Amino acid sequence: MGKVRDSKKLTPLRRENIYTEIEESNTDCGIGIVSPAEVDALGIVRATKNAMIQAISNLAVRPSFLLVDAVPLSEVEIPGKAIIKGDEKCLSIAAASIVAKVSRDRIMVDEGDKFPEYGFEKHKGYLTPLHRQNLDVHGACQIHRMSFYPLTSYKI
């Protein structure tokens, strides 16, 4: 799989290529998705754990041990270990990070079709200058996580 490492340090094209390699390797992957409203209601850590639990439940084979990036996952009855900066230290965590980021980016491209005025397909929801500009012009929409600064000052 080439140089799999922290997804944030790879170009979008490199992440997509590695994602394809992961898919083609028939590696069991589970995806967990939580809504912006769930993130707002529960907070990012609890919502992240919920997404991780969903991802585990979406695996074809139950894992015997979990390696996770930073956040201990005691909510599941599978032994595991949280590794700080795990996506820099562990191949399976780095691969999971790539799968998660590519999946999220693809969702944001789809959201860009639904909300073209925001340019989600360009900035993927990250608070870039373009995203800030679009928020200033259009305000927030229902897919924005309103609990995140500076979105707390925008109205839907």
N, CA, C and O atoms as a DFTB+ gen file, in Angstrom:
624 C
 N C O
     1  1       0.811      -1.195       0.000
     2  2       0.000       0.000       0.000
     3  2       0.852       1.255       0.000
     4  3       0.455       2.280       0.554
     5  1       1.978       1.184      -0.595
     6  2       2.794       2.388      -0.658
     7  2       3.130       2.889       0.728
     8  3       3.278       2.108       1.668
     9  1       3.247       4.187       0.845
    10  2       3.576       4.794       2.133
    11  2       2.311       5.228       2.843
    12  3       1.872       6.371       2.715
    13  1       1.729       4.306       3.593
    14  2       0.544       4.623       4.377
    15  2       1.019       5.320       5.633
    16  3       1.863       4.807       6.368
    17  1       0.460       6.507       5.871
    18  2       0.790       7.254       7.086
    19  2      -0.362       8.197       7.394
    20  3      -1.414       8.141       6.757
    21  1      -0.159       9.032       8.345
    22  2      -1.166       9.989       8.783
    23  2      -1.873      10.607       7.574
    24  3      -1.238      11.227       6.721
    25  1      -3.195      10.429       7.515
    26  2      -3.965      10.898       6.358
    27  2      -3.848      12.399       6.136
    28  3      -3.961      12.868       5.004
    29  1      -3.621      13.157       7.210
    30  2      -3.526      14.613       7.085
    31  2      -2.244      15.029       6.372
    32  3      -2.137      16.159       5.896
    33  1      -1.273      14.125       6.294
    34  2       0.010      14.442       5.666
    35  2       0.084      13.959       4.225
    36  3       1.133      14.062       3.589
    37  1      -1.018      13.435       3.709
    38  2      -1.063      12.945       2.334
    39  2      -1.911      13.876       1.479
    40  3      -2.833      14.524       1.976
    41  1      -1.597      13.936       0.210
    42  2      -2.430      14.717      -0.707
    43  2      -3.756      13.989      -0.906
    44  3      -3.831      12.777      -0.705
    45  1      -4.797      14.711      -1.295
    46  2      -6.072      14.042      -1.575
    47  2      -5.936      12.906      -2.598
    48  3      -6.550      11.852      -2.431
    49  1      -5.145      13.110      -3.642
    50  2      -4.962      12.073      -4.654
    51  2      -4.284      10.845      -4.051
    52  3      -4.684       9.716      -4.331
    53  1      -3.265      11.060      -3.228
    54  2      -2.568       9.931      -2.593
    55  2      -3.506       9.170      -1.661
    56  3      -3.480       7.940      -1.628
    57  1      -4.343       9.899      -0.894
    58  2      -5.322       9.231      -0.021
    59  2      -6.281       8.391      -0.845
    60  3      -6.564       7.246      -0.492
    61  1      -6.789       8.951      -1.950
    62  2      -7.708       8.210      -2.817
    63  2      -7.047       6.947      -3.368
    64  3      -7.670       5.886      -3.410
    65  1      -5.790       7.062      -3.788
    66  2      -5.077       5.898      -4.332
    67  2      -4.901       4.817      -3.274
    68  3      -5.088       3.634      -3.560
    69  1      -4.546       5.208      -2.063
    70  2      -4.375       4.226      -0.986
    71  2      -5.723       3.623      -0.619
    72  3      -5.814       2.420      -0.370
    73  1      -6.772       4.441      -0.582
    74  2      -8.119       3.947      -0.312
    75  2      -8.483       2.850      -1.318
    76  3      -9.003       1.801      -0.939
    77  1      -8.209       3.098      -2.586
    78  2      -8.489       2.111      -3.632
    79  2      -7.682       0.843      -3.393
    80  3      -8.208      -0.260      -3.546
    81  1      -6.418       0.982      -3.022
    82  2      -5.592      -0.188      -2.721
    83  2      -6.173      -0.985      -1.550
    84  3      -6.182      -2.216      -1.572
    85  1      -6.652      -0.276      -0.536
    86  2      -7.258      -0.946       0.617
    87  2      -8.499      -1.709       0.165
    88  3      -8.684      -2.867       0.541
    89  1      -9.350      -1.073      -0.636
    90  2     -10.555      -1.739      -1.154
    91  2     -10.191      -2.980      -1.967
    92  3     -10.793      -4.041      -1.802
    93  1      -9.206      -2.837      -2.838
    94  2      -8.821      -3.937      -3.715
    95  2      -8.133      -5.072      -2.969
    96  3      -8.067      -6.193      -3.472
    97  1      -7.624      -4.793      -1.782
    98  2      -6.943      -5.834      -0.996
    99  2      -7.942      -6.718      -0.243
   100  3      -7.548      -7.671       0.430
   101  1      -9.236      -6.398      -0.362
   102  2     -10.294      -7.117       0.352
   103  2     -10.126      -7.053       1.870
   104  3     -10.566      -7.950       2.588
   105  1      -9.494      -6.002       2.343
   106  2      -9.383      -5.774       3.775
   107  2     -10.771      -5.417       4.302
   108  3     -11.480      -4.606       3.706
   109  1     -11.144      -6.017       5.404
   110  2     -12.448      -5.744       6.011
   111  2     -12.437      -4.313       6.563
   112  3     -11.602      -3.973       7.401
   113  1     -13.356      -3.492       6.093
   114  2     -13.468      -2.103       6.550
   115  2     -14.891      -1.833       7.011
   116  3     -15.856      -2.247       6.369
   117  1     -15.005      -1.145       8.114
   118  2     -16.301      -0.700       8.598
   119  2     -16.301       0.813       8.677
   120  3     -15.313       1.421       9.090
   121  1     -17.388       1.409       8.290
   122  2     -17.518       2.869       8.322
   123  2     -18.589       3.223       9.342
   124  3     -19.632       2.574       9.412
   125  1     -18.324       4.248      10.125
   126  2     -19.311       4.778      11.058
   127  2     -19.547       6.240      10.756
   128  3     -18.597       7.002      10.575
   129  1     -20.806       6.638      10.700
   130  2     -21.145       8.023      10.361
   131  2     -22.077       8.579      11.427
   132  3     -23.088       7.965      11.770
   133  1     -21.727       9.736      11.938
   134  2     -22.607      10.446      12.869
   135  2     -22.988      11.774      12.235
   136  3     -22.232      12.343      11.448
   137  1     -24.154      12.251      12.584
   138  2     -24.661      13.486      11.986
   139  2     -24.053      14.711      12.674
   140  3     -23.575      14.619      13.804
   141  1     -24.075      15.851      11.991
   142  2     -23.638      17.091      12.634
   143  2     -24.438      17.371      13.913
   144  3     -23.884      17.857      14.898
   145  1     -25.725      17.066      13.895
   146  2     -26.559      17.289      15.082
   147  2     -26.090      16.421      16.251
   148  3     -26.117      16.857      17.402
   149  1     -25.660      15.191      15.952
   150  2     -25.151      14.316      17.012
   151  2     -23.848      14.864      17.589
   152  3     -23.637      14.803      18.800
   153  1     -22.982      15.393      16.747
   154  2     -21.744      15.999      17.226
   155  2     -22.072      17.187      18.129
   156  3     -21.482      17.346      19.198
   157  1     -23.010      18.013      17.696
   158  2     -23.408      19.172      18.494
   159  2     -23.999      18.750      19.840
   160  3     -23.706      19.357      20.870
   161  1     -24.828      17.711      19.827
   162  2     -25.513      17.283      21.050
   163  2     -24.585      16.563      22.030
   164  3     -24.688      16.757      23.241
   165  1     -23.684      15.735      21.508
   166  2     -22.866      14.879      22.367
   167  2     -21.441      15.386      22.588
   168  3     -20.789      15.012      23.563
   169  1     -20.969      16.223      21.696
   170  2     -19.565      16.632      21.728
   171  2     -18.763      15.738      20.802
   172  3     -19.186      14.633      20.464
   173  1     -17.607      16.225      20.398
   174  2     -16.810      15.530      19.384
   175  2     -16.280      14.185      19.876
   176  3     -16.234      13.233      19.097
   177  1     -15.878      14.077      21.150
   178  2     -15.304      12.818      21.635
   179  2     -16.364      11.720      21.675
   180  3     -16.132      10.623      21.165
   181  1     -17.516      11.996      22.269
   182  2     -18.583      10.989      22.350
   183  2     -19.073      10.624      20.945
   184  3     -19.302       9.450      20.654
   185  1     -19.234      11.619      20.079
   186  2     -19.681      11.358      18.708
   187  2     -18.640      10.525      17.954
   188  3     -19.000       9.630      17.188
   189  1     -17.370      10.811      18.164
   190  2     -16.298      10.030      17.537
   191  2     -16.362       8.583      18.004
   192  3     -16.236       7.657      17.203
   193  1     -16.558       8.394      19.298
   194  2     -16.681       7.031      19.822
   195  2     -17.886       6.325      19.203
   196  3     -17.796       5.147      18.858
   197  1     -18.999       7.021      19.059
   198  2     -20.173       6.421      18.431
   199  2     -19.869       5.987      16.995
   200  3     -20.281       4.909      16.567
   201  1     -19.153       6.822      16.262
   202  2     -18.781       6.468      14.888
   203  2     -17.854       5.251      14.877
   204  3     -17.975       4.382      14.014
   205  1     -16.938       5.194      15.827
   206  2     -16.028       4.051      15.911
   207  2     -16.794       2.767      16.234
   208  3     -16.517       1.714      15.660
   209  1     -17.744       2.858      17.140
   210  2     -18.563       1.693      17.503
   211  2     -19.370       1.227      16.295
   212  3     -19.478       0.025      16.048
   213  1     -19.937       2.167      15.543
   214  2     -20.649       1.820      14.306
   215  2     -19.719       1.122      13.323
   216  3     -20.076       0.107      12.725
   217  1     -18.520       1.679      13.164
   218  2     -17.550       1.104      12.220
   219  2     -17.219      -0.332      12.607
   220  3     -17.147      -1.210      11.746
   221  1     -17.020      -0.568      13.875
   222  2     -16.718      -1.925      14.348
   223  2     -17.892      -2.853      14.071
   224  3     -17.703      -3.986      13.629
   225  1     -19.103      -2.373      14.330
   226  2     -20.283      -3.217      14.098
   227  2     -20.527      -3.466      12.614
   228  3     -21.238      -4.405      12.256
   229  1     -19.950      -2.643      11.748
   230  2     -20.105      -2.822      10.304
   231  2     -19.024      -3.705       9.687
   232  3     -18.997      -3.902       8.472
   233  1     -18.139      -4.235      10.520
   234  2     -17.125      -5.164      10.018
   235  2     -17.760      -6.533       9.788
   236  3     -18.664      -6.933      10.522
   237  1     -17.293      -7.241       8.781
   238  2     -17.796      -8.590       8.504
   239  2     -17.313      -9.578       9.567
   240  3     -18.018     -10.526       9.909
   241  1     -16.114      -9.348      10.079
   242  2     -15.522     -10.224      11.083
   243  2     -15.238      -9.406      12.336
   244  3     -14.624      -8.341      12.267
   245  1     -15.691      -9.912      13.480
   246  2     -15.450      -9.215      14.746
   247  2     -13.957      -9.277      15.067
   248  3     -13.378     -10.363      15.095
   249  1     -13.331      -8.128      15.308
   250  2     -11.902      -8.140      15.629
   251  2     -11.650      -8.731      17.019
   252  3     -12.520      -8.695      17.889
   253  1     -10.462      -9.268      17.206
   254  2     -10.105      -9.823      18.515
   255  2      -9.376      -8.795      19.362
   256  3      -9.253      -8.962      20.576
   257  1      -8.891      -7.729      18.727
   258  2      -8.162      -6.680      19.443
   259  2      -8.286      -5.403      18.633
   260  3      -8.239      -5.434      17.403
   261  1      -8.446      -4.269      19.326
   262  2      -8.595      -2.977      18.656
   263  2      -7.375      -2.102      18.908
   264  3      -6.910      -1.975      20.041
   265  1      -6.873      -1.513      17.860
   266  2      -5.884      -0.450      17.960
   267  2      -6.583       0.808      17.483
   268  3      -7.058       0.861      16.349
   269  1      -6.651       1.817      18.330
   270  2      -7.354       3.050      17.976
   271  2      -6.450       4.253      18.195
   272  3      -5.506       4.215      18.984
   273  1      -6.762       5.308      17.483
   274  2      -5.963       6.531      17.542
   275  2      -6.419       7.398      18.706
   276  3      -7.456       8.057      18.631
   277  1      -5.646       7.394      19.771
   278  2      -5.761       8.329      20.897
   279  2      -6.939       8.107      21.840
   280  3      -6.772       8.217      23.055
   281  1      -8.118       7.800      21.321
   282  2      -9.329       7.777      22.145
   283  2      -9.597       6.360      22.650
   284  3      -9.923       5.484      21.848
   285  1      -9.471       6.109      23.952
   286  2      -9.788       4.770      24.472
   287  2     -11.246       4.422      24.180
   288  3     -12.129       5.274      24.279
   289  1     -11.484       3.179      23.824
   290  2     -12.827       2.760      23.444
   291  2     -13.294       1.636      24.377
   292  3     -13.430       0.483      23.967
   293  1     -13.533       1.996      25.617
   294  2     -13.942       1.017      26.622
   295  2     -15.407       0.610      26.473
   296  3     -15.857      -0.312      27.154
   297  1     -16.153       1.272      25.605
   298  2     -17.576       0.989      25.416
   299  2     -17.842      -0.333      24.697
   300  3     -18.977      -0.809      24.695
   301  1     -16.841      -0.921      24.102
   302  2     -17.016      -2.203      23.415
   303  2     -16.318      -3.302      24.210
   304  3     -15.342      -3.055      24.918
   305  1     -16.832      -4.501      24.080
   306  2     -16.273      -5.630      24.829
   307  2     -15.205      -6.349      24.012
   308  3     -15.188      -7.576      23.913
   309  1     -14.329      -5.558      23.440
   310  2     -13.192      -6.082      22.681
   311  2     -11.951      -5.450      23.291
   312  3     -11.887      -4.228      23.426
   313  1     -10.965      -6.256      23.662
   314  2      -9.753      -5.639      24.203
   315  2      -9.095      -4.743      23.161
   316  3      -9.223      -4.965      21.957
   317  1      -8.400      -3.745      23.640
   318  2      -7.759      -2.837      22.708
   319  2      -6.804      -1.888      23.380
   320  3      -6.604      -1.911      24.595
   321  1      -6.223      -1.058      22.551
   322  2      -5.252      -0.078      23.032
   323  2      -5.401       1.200      22.227
   324  3      -5.475       1.179      20.999
   325  1      -5.443       2.320      22.953
   326  2      -5.429       3.637      22.309
   327  2      -3.976       4.093      22.226
   328  3      -3.253       4.079      23.222
   329  1      -3.566       4.489      21.053
   330  2      -2.185       4.914      20.831
   331  2      -2.187       6.384      20.443
   332  3      -2.791       6.774      19.444
   333  1      -1.506       7.195      21.245
   334  2      -1.389       8.614      20.920
   335  2      -0.609       8.742      19.606
   336  3       0.435       8.116      19.426
   337  1      -1.138       9.565      18.695
   338  2      -0.562       9.721      17.352
   339  2      -0.454       8.376      16.651
   340  3       0.508       8.106      15.931
   341  1      -1.470       7.532      16.878
   342  2      -1.478       6.193      16.310
   343  2      -1.396       6.177      14.803
   344  3      -0.821       5.256      14.222
   345  1      -1.971       7.198      14.151
   346  2      -1.916       7.232      12.686
   347  2      -0.509       7.493      12.162
   348  3      -0.255       7.332      10.968
   349  1       0.408       7.893      13.040
   350  2       1.811       8.063      12.651
   351  2       2.647       6.837      13.012
   352  3       3.755       6.665      12.502
   353  1       2.113       5.982      13.898
   354  2       2.901       4.883      14.457
   355  2       2.444       3.493      14.043
   356  3       3.202       2.531      14.172
   357  1       1.224       3.374      13.552
   358  2       0.629       2.054      13.347
   359  2      -0.036       1.990      11.975
   360  3      -0.872       2.830      11.644
   361  1       0.340       0.988      11.179
   362  2      -0.182       0.856       9.824
   363  2      -1.704       0.730       9.806
   364  3      -2.358       1.387       8.995
   365  1      -2.284      -0.093      10.676
   366  2      -3.731      -0.291      10.629
   367  2      -4.480       0.979      11.029
   368  3      -5.541       1.264      10.472
   369  1      -3.955       1.741      11.974
   370  2      -4.596       3.003      12.365
   371  2      -4.466       4.018      11.236
   372  3      -5.417       4.744      10.946
   373  1      -3.303       4.076      10.599
   374  2      -3.115       4.994       9.471
   375  2      -4.065       4.634       8.332
   376  3      -4.651       5.523       7.715
   377  1      -4.224       3.342       8.047
   378  2      -5.134       2.912       6.988
   379  2      -6.576       3.277       7.345
   380  3      -7.330       3.743       6.490
   381  1      -6.956       3.068       8.598
   382  2      -8.312       3.429       9.036
   383  2      -8.532       4.934       8.921
   384  3      -9.618       5.381       8.552
   385  1      -7.511       5.707       9.235
   386  2      -7.591       7.156       9.127
   387  2      -7.820       7.578       7.674
   388  3      -8.588       8.502       7.404
   389  1      -7.161       6.909       6.760
   390  2      -7.323       7.213       5.339
   391  2      -8.727       6.844       4.881
   392  3      -9.371       7.618       4.172
   393  1      -9.206       5.673       5.278
   394  2     -10.561       5.256       4.905
   395  2     -11.579       6.262       5.444
   396  3     -12.509       6.651       4.738
   397  1     -11.397       6.677       6.689
   398  2     -12.328       7.627       7.304
   399  2     -12.297       8.976       6.579
   400  3     -13.347       9.547       6.284
   401  1     -11.102       9.478       6.294
   402  2     -10.993      10.795       5.673
   403  2     -11.535      10.784       4.246
   404  3     -12.243      11.709       3.846
   405  1     -11.212       9.756       3.483
   406  2     -11.720       9.676       2.111
   407  2     -13.241       9.541       2.134
   408  3     -13.932      10.164       1.328
   409  1     -13.761       8.732       3.052
   410  2     -15.216       8.572       3.154
   411  2     -15.873       9.903       3.486
   412  3     -16.883      10.265       2.883
   413  1     -15.308      10.631       4.438
   414  2     -15.856      11.933       4.814
   415  2     -15.761      12.928       3.646
   416  3     -16.714      13.656       3.366
   417  1     -14.620      12.953       2.979
   418  2     -14.461      13.867       1.843
   419  2     -15.483      13.573       0.752
   420  3     -16.010      14.497       0.132
   421  1     -15.764      12.311       0.516
   422  2     -16.760      11.948      -0.497
   423  2     -18.155      12.412      -0.077
   424  3     -18.940      12.865      -0.909
   425  1     -18.456      12.297       1.207
   426  2     -19.733      12.808       1.710
   427  2     -19.817      14.311       1.466
   428  3     -20.859      14.816       1.048
   429  1     -18.732      15.022       1.725
   430  2     -18.738      16.474       1.541
   431  2     -18.883      16.857       0.068
   432  3     -19.499      17.876      -0.243
   433  1     -18.333      16.069      -0.825
   434  2     -18.540      16.325      -2.261
   435  2     -20.023      16.168      -2.584
   436  3     -20.589      16.986      -3.309
   437  1     -20.651      15.128      -2.055
   438  2     -22.096      14.944      -2.258
   439  2     -22.883      16.117      -1.673
   440  3     -23.848      16.581      -2.280
   441  1     -22.475      16.593      -0.500
   442  2     -23.151      17.741       0.118
   443  2     -22.960      18.995      -0.736
   444  3     -23.822      19.874      -0.754
   445  1     -21.839      19.076      -1.438
   446  2     -21.607      20.194      -2.345
   447  2     -22.633      20.246      -3.462
   448  3     -22.991      21.325      -3.935
   449  1     -23.108      19.068      -3.889
   450  2     -24.174      19.021      -4.898
   451  2     -25.486      19.553      -4.332
   452  3     -26.248      20.214      -5.037
   453  1     -25.750      19.262      -3.057
   454  2     -26.995      19.690      -2.410
   455  2     -26.964      21.161      -2.014
   456  3     -27.990      21.840      -2.033
   457  1     -25.775      21.647      -1.656
   458  2     -25.608      23.026      -1.191
   459  2     -24.476      23.695      -1.986
   460  3     -23.416      23.984      -1.430
   461  1     -24.698      23.939      -3.278
   462  2     -23.607      24.436      -4.131
   463  2     -23.042      25.785      -3.695
   464  3     -21.887      26.093      -3.988
   465  1     -23.836      26.587      -3.002
   466  2     -23.365      27.910      -2.591
   467  2     -22.247      27.846      -1.550
   468  3     -21.573      28.850      -1.316
   469  1     -22.036      26.692      -0.923
   470  2     -21.013      26.582       0.127
   471  2     -19.669      26.058      -0.376
   472  3     -18.655      26.241       0.296
   473  1     -19.637      25.415      -1.532
   474  2     -18.371      24.920      -2.066
   475  2     -17.768      23.775      -1.281
   476  3     -16.546      23.636      -1.228
   477  1     -18.616      22.942      -0.661
   478  2     -18.105      21.831       0.152
   479  2     -17.189      20.910      -0.642
   480  3     -16.262      20.328      -0.079
   481  1     -17.435      20.770      -1.932
   482  2     -16.592      19.886      -2.741
   483  2     -15.167      20.412      -2.841
   484  3     -14.246      19.659      -3.160
   485  1     -14.983      21.698      -2.571
   486  2     -13.636      22.289      -2.636
   487  2     -12.918      22.235      -1.292
   488  3     -11.752      21.846      -1.233
   489  1     -13.594      22.619      -0.216
   490  2     -12.915      22.719       1.091
   491  2     -13.275      21.592       2.047
   492  3     -12.724      21.515       3.145
   493  1     -14.190      20.718       1.645
   494  2     -14.588      19.528       2.417
   495  2     -15.086      19.860       3.814
   496  3     -15.052      19.006       4.700
   497  1     -15.544      21.080       4.022
   498  2     -16.090      21.457       5.317
   499  2     -15.076      22.032       6.282
   500  3     -15.442      22.472       7.372
   501  1     -13.809      22.039       5.903
   502  2     -12.796      22.644       6.772
   503  2     -12.905      24.160       6.660
   504  3     -13.305      24.690       5.624
   505  1     -12.552      24.837       7.719
   506  2     -12.789      26.279       7.788
   507  2     -11.692      27.058       7.057
   508  3     -10.875      27.746       7.669
   509  1     -11.702      26.927       5.744
   510  2     -10.769      27.642       4.882
   511  2     -11.292      29.058       4.658
   512  3     -12.431      29.357       5.016
   513  1     -10.472      29.939       4.068
   514  2     -10.976      31.275       3.734
   515  2     -12.227      31.228       2.841
   516  3     -13.140      32.032       3.025
   517  1     -12.278      30.299       1.879
   518  2     -13.451      30.179       1.018
   519  2     -14.680      29.779       1.842
   520  3     -15.766      30.323       1.640
   521  1     -14.514      28.854       2.748
   522  2     -15.646      28.419       3.579
   523  2     -16.134      29.577       4.454
   524  3     -17.338      29.799       4.579
   525  1     -15.205      30.307       5.053
   526  2     -15.586      31.474       5.869
   527  2     -16.351      32.496       5.033
   528  3     -17.364      33.041       5.470
   529  1     -15.857      32.743       3.839
   530  2     -16.507      33.705       2.945
   531  2     -17.932      33.253       2.630
   532  3     -18.867      34.053       2.671
   533  1     -18.091      31.968       2.317
   534  2     -19.426      31.447       2.001
   535  2     -20.350      31.486       3.213
   536  3     -21.550      31.718       3.069
   537  1     -19.807      31.264       4.398
   538  2     -20.604      31.390       5.619
   539  2     -21.034      32.838       5.839
   540  3     -22.170      33.099       6.236
   541  1     -20.132      33.774       5.582
   542  2     -20.475      35.193       5.749
   543  2     -21.602      35.609       4.807
   544  3     -22.462      36.410       5.173
   545  1     -21.590      35.063       3.600
   546  2     -22.605      35.423       2.608
   547  2     -23.918      34.685       2.860
   548  3     -24.988      35.289       2.795
   549  1     -23.845      33.390       3.146
   550  2     -25.050      32.556       3.188
   551  2     -25.471      32.126       4.592
   552  3     -26.556      31.569       4.755
   553  1     -24.652      32.368       5.598
   554  2     -24.947      31.837       6.926
   555  2     -24.688      30.339       6.946
   556  3     -24.142      29.783       5.993
   557  1     -25.078      29.696       8.020
   558  2     -24.877      28.252       8.153
   559  2     -26.064      27.502       7.569
   560  3     -27.155      28.055       7.431
   561  1     -25.841      26.236       7.226
   562  2     -26.939      25.370       6.783
   563  2     -27.028      24.168       7.715
   564  3     -26.238      24.049       8.652
   565  1     -27.978      23.282       7.466
   566  2     -28.236      22.206       8.417
   567  2     -27.114      21.191       8.557
   568  3     -27.140      20.399       9.499
   569  1     -26.136      21.174       7.672
   570  2     -25.041      20.213       7.852
   571  2     -23.856      20.809       8.603
   572  3     -22.879      20.109       8.869
   573  1     -23.929      22.075       8.944
   574  2     -22.856      22.674       9.743
   575  2     -22.978      22.230      11.197
   576  3     -24.080      22.104      11.732
   577  1     -21.837      21.997      11.819
   578  2     -21.807      21.651      13.243
   579  2     -21.770      22.973      14.009
   580  3     -20.731      23.627      14.107
   581  1     -22.900      23.337      14.535
   582  2     -23.065      24.664      15.132
   583  2     -22.310      24.840      16.450
   584  3     -22.136      25.972      16.902
   585  1     -21.865      23.773      17.065
   586  2     -21.145      23.881      18.335
   587  2     -19.678      24.251      18.140
   588  3     -18.976      24.504      19.119
   589  1     -19.202      24.287      16.898
   590  2     -17.808      24.593      16.653
   591  2     -17.610      26.076      16.394
   592  3     -18.282      26.660      15.544
   593  1     -16.688      26.682      17.125
   594  2     -16.331      28.069      16.882
   595  2     -15.672      28.121      15.514
   596  3     -14.893      27.217      15.210
   597  1     -15.920      29.095      14.681
   598  2     -16.737      30.280      14.890
   599  2     -18.179      30.125      14.433
   600  3     -18.885      31.124      14.306
   601  1     -18.633      28.915      14.185
   602  2     -19.988      28.724      13.691
   603  2     -21.043      29.109      14.725
   604  3     -22.205      29.316      14.374
   605  1     -20.655      29.206      15.981
   606  2     -21.613      29.577      17.023
   607  2     -22.232      30.943      16.773
   608  3     -23.293      31.252      17.316
   609  1     -21.580      31.764      15.956
   610  2     -22.121      33.106      15.679
   611  2     -23.033      33.133      14.445
   612  3     -23.623      34.172      14.149
   613  1     -23.157      32.022      13.727
   614  2     -23.985      31.976      12.530
   615  2     -25.358      31.393      12.866
   616  3     -25.506      30.622      13.814
   617  1     -26.331      31.767      12.093
   618  2     -27.694      31.247      12.230
   619  2     -28.006      30.349      11.046
   620  3     -27.535      30.592       9.935
   621  1     -28.792      29.324      11.280
   622  2     -29.246      28.453      10.180
   623  2     -30.459      29.094       9.557
   624  3     -31.026      28.551       8.608
